[in-house]
Amino acid sequence: GKAEMTVPILITILKKNRLPTLQIKDDELTVAEGQEVSFSVRAEDPDDDNLTVMARNLPEGASFDGTTFTWIPAFSTVMTRTTTFWNGMLQAFPAWNTYFSPDETVLWLELVASDGEAETIHPVKITVKNVNQKPEIIDFLPAGEITLGVNEPLLFHSAAKDADNDLLEY
């Protein structure tokens, strides 16, 4: 209790890396085929480290520049289609169809923020609703106006395509 001694010691404090964060206004989106979906992404790092922001599982035709995701789903995105009276009614009203149609495809994106040591993954769910496209007549014969007599047969040719790949009836 009467003497004291001072000895210098070296203390090293290691930096604890904290995870980056991602902010997305809405991570569950519903969109109709042919309708653009776009949203912004904001990434921050509590340690002020440089961040790399990327998107995984991008659907075909989509783009992501590190801050903005943009995509217009093709009319062939939804493959399962029902042919009920109710579904036909929904197709006539696009706003209703977007929310109530049973014909949909769900896609999951992974948005990733990385500081080089740690990464944060934020999933985004995009539900794409089917929009039925009108078939297109490509070719038909005979061309022009035809006059036939009673009980006279007519042989004709018709070729059409459907952007949705629906089965066509003639």
Coordinates of C-alpha atoms in Angstrom, one line a residue:
G1 CA 0.0 0.0 0.0
K2 CA 3.0 2.4 0.1
A3 CA 4.7 1.7 -3.2
E4 CA 3.4 1.9 -6.7
M5 CA 4.7 0.8 -10.1
T6 CA 3.6 1.9 -13.6
V7 CA 4.1 -0.5 -16.5
P8 CA 3.1 0.6 -20.0
I9 CA 1.1 -1.9 -21.9
L10 CA -0.1 -2.0 -25.6
I11 CA -3.8 -2.3 -26.2
T12 CA -5.1 -2.9 -29.7
I13 CA -8.8 -2.2 -30.3
L14 CA -10.1 -4.1 -33.3
K15 CA -12.8 -2.5 -35.4
K16 CA -16.0 -4.5 -35.3
N17 CA -17.5 -4.4 -38.8
R18 CA -21.2 -3.6 -38.7
L19 CA -23.6 -4.8 -41.4
P20 CA -24.7 -2.5 -44.2
T21 CA -28.4 -1.7 -44.5
L22 CA -30.7 -1.6 -47.5
Q23 CA -33.9 0.5 -47.6
I24 CA -36.6 -0.3 -50.1
K25 CA -40.0 1.5 -49.9
D26 CA -42.0 -1.7 -50.8
D27 CA -40.5 -5.2 -51.0
E28 CA -43.7 -6.9 -52.1
L29 CA -44.9 -5.6 -55.5
T30 CA -47.7 -6.7 -57.8
V31 CA -47.6 -5.8 -61.5
A32 CA -49.4 -6.8 -64.7
E33 CA -47.6 -8.2 -67.7
G34 CA -46.5 -5.3 -70.0
Q35 CA -46.6 -2.8 -67.0
E36 CA -43.4 -1.2 -65.9
V37 CA -42.2 -1.9 -62.3
S38 CA -39.5 0.3 -60.9
F39 CA -38.2 1.0 -57.4
S40 CA -35.3 2.7 -55.7
V41 CA -32.8 1.1 -53.3
R42 CA -30.8 3.0 -50.7
A43 CA -27.8 1.5 -49.1
E44 CA -25.9 2.7 -46.1
D45 CA -23.0 1.5 -44.0
P46 CA -22.8 2.5 -40.3
D47 CA -19.0 2.3 -40.5
D48 CA -18.9 4.6 -43.7
D49 CA -17.3 1.7 -45.7
N50 CA -17.6 1.8 -49.5
L51 CA -20.5 -0.3 -50.6
T52 CA -21.2 -2.4 -53.6
V53 CA -24.9 -2.8 -54.3
M54 CA -26.1 -5.5 -56.7
A55 CA -29.2 -7.5 -57.6
R56 CA -29.3 -11.3 -58.0
N57 CA -32.0 -13.3 -59.8
L58 CA -32.8 -10.5 -62.3
P59 CA -35.6 -11.5 -64.6
E60 CA -34.9 -11.3 -68.4
G61 CA -35.0 -7.7 -69.6
A62 CA -34.7 -6.2 -66.1
S63 CA -32.0 -3.7 -65.2
F64 CA -30.4 -2.6 -61.9
D65 CA -27.9 0.2 -61.8
G66 CA -27.1 0.0 -58.1
T67 CA -29.9 2.4 -57.0
T68 CA -32.9 1.7 -59.3
F69 CA -34.5 -1.5 -60.4
T70 CA -36.6 -1.3 -63.6
W71 CA -38.5 -4.1 -65.5
I72 CA -41.4 -4.5 -67.9
P73 CA -42.6 -8.2 -67.7
A74 CA -43.2 -9.7 -71.1
F75 CA -46.7 -10.9 -72.0
S76 CA -45.3 -14.5 -71.8
T77 CA -44.2 -14.2 -68.1
V78 CA -47.3 -15.9 -66.7
M79 CA -47.6 -19.4 -68.1
T80 CA -50.6 -20.8 -66.2
R81 CA -53.9 -19.4 -67.3
T82 CA -57.4 -20.3 -66.3
T83 CA -60.4 -19.9 -68.6
T84 CA -63.3 -19.2 -66.2
F85 CA -66.1 -16.6 -66.6
W86 CA -64.7 -14.7 -63.6
N87 CA -61.2 -14.6 -65.0
G88 CA -62.6 -13.3 -68.3
M89 CA -64.4 -10.5 -66.5
L90 CA -61.2 -9.6 -64.6
Q91 CA -59.3 -9.4 -68.0
A92 CA -61.8 -6.7 -69.1
F93 CA -60.8 -4.5 -66.2
P94 CA -57.0 -4.1 -66.0
A95 CA -57.0 -2.5 -62.5
W96 CA -59.1 -5.4 -61.1
N97 CA -57.0 -8.0 -63.0
T98 CA -53.8 -6.7 -61.4
Y99 CA -55.1 -7.5 -57.9
F100 CA -57.6 -10.3 -58.2
S101 CA -56.6 -12.5 -61.1
P102 CA -55.5 -16.0 -60.0
D103 CA -53.2 -16.2 -63.0
E104 CA -49.8 -15.1 -61.7
T105 CA -46.1 -15.8 -61.5
V106 CA -44.0 -15.0 -58.4
L107 CA -40.4 -13.9 -58.8
W108 CA -37.9 -13.3 -56.0
L109 CA -35.0 -10.8 -56.3
E110 CA -32.1 -10.6 -53.9
L111 CA -30.7 -7.1 -53.4
V112 CA -27.3 -7.3 -51.9
A113 CA -25.2 -4.6 -50.2
S114 CA -21.6 -5.6 -49.4
D115 CA -18.8 -3.6 -47.7
G116 CA -16.2 -6.2 -48.7
E117 CA -16.3 -8.1 -45.4
A118 CA -20.0 -8.5 -44.8
E119 CA -23.1 -8.4 -46.9
T120 CA -26.8 -7.8 -46.3
I121 CA -29.4 -9.5 -48.5
H122 CA -32.9 -8.0 -48.8
P123 CA -35.4 -10.2 -50.7
V124 CA -38.0 -8.5 -52.9
K125 CA -41.2 -10.4 -54.1
I126 CA -42.6 -9.4 -57.4
T127 CA -46.0 -11.0 -58.4
V128 CA -46.8 -10.7 -62.1
K129 CA -50.4 -11.0 -63.1
N130 CA -51.5 -12.3 -66.5
V131 CA -52.8 -10.0 -69.2
N132 CA -54.5 -11.8 -72.1
Q133 CA -53.4 -10.6 -75.5
K134 CA -55.6 -10.6 -78.6
P135 CA -54.7 -13.2 -81.2
E136 CA -53.3 -11.7 -84.5
I137 CA -54.4 -13.0 -87.9
I138 CA -51.3 -13.3 -90.0
D139 CA -52.7 -14.7 -93.3
F140 CA -55.9 -15.8 -94.8
L141 CA -57.2 -17.0 -98.2
P142 CA -59.2 -16.2 -100.2
A143 CA -58.5 -12.5 -99.9
G144 CA -61.2 -10.1 -100.7
E145 CA -65.0 -10.6 -101.1
I146 CA -66.4 -14.0 -102.2
T147 CA -69.8 -14.7 -103.5
L148 CA -71.1 -18.3 -103.1
G149 CA -74.3 -20.0 -104.1
V150 CA -76.5 -22.0 -101.7
N151 CA -74.9 -25.3 -100.6
E152 CA -71.7 -24.4 -102.4
P153 CA -68.6 -25.3 -100.3
L154 CA -65.8 -22.8 -99.6
L155 CA -62.3 -23.9 -98.8
F156 CA -60.4 -21.3 -96.9
H157 CA -57.1 -20.9 -95.1
S158 CA -56.4 -18.9 -92.0
A159 CA -53.2 -18.5 -90.0
A160 CA -53.0 -16.7 -86.6
K161 CA -50.6 -16.3 -83.7
D162 CA -51.2 -15.6 -80.1
A163 CA -48.6 -13.6 -78.1
D164 CA -49.6 -15.6 -74.9
N165 CA -49.3 -18.9 -76.7
D166 CA -52.9 -19.7 -75.9
L167 CA -54.6 -22.4 -77.8
L168 CA -56.6 -20.7 -80.6
E169 CA -60.0 -21.9 -81.9
Y170 CA -61.2 -21.0 -85.4

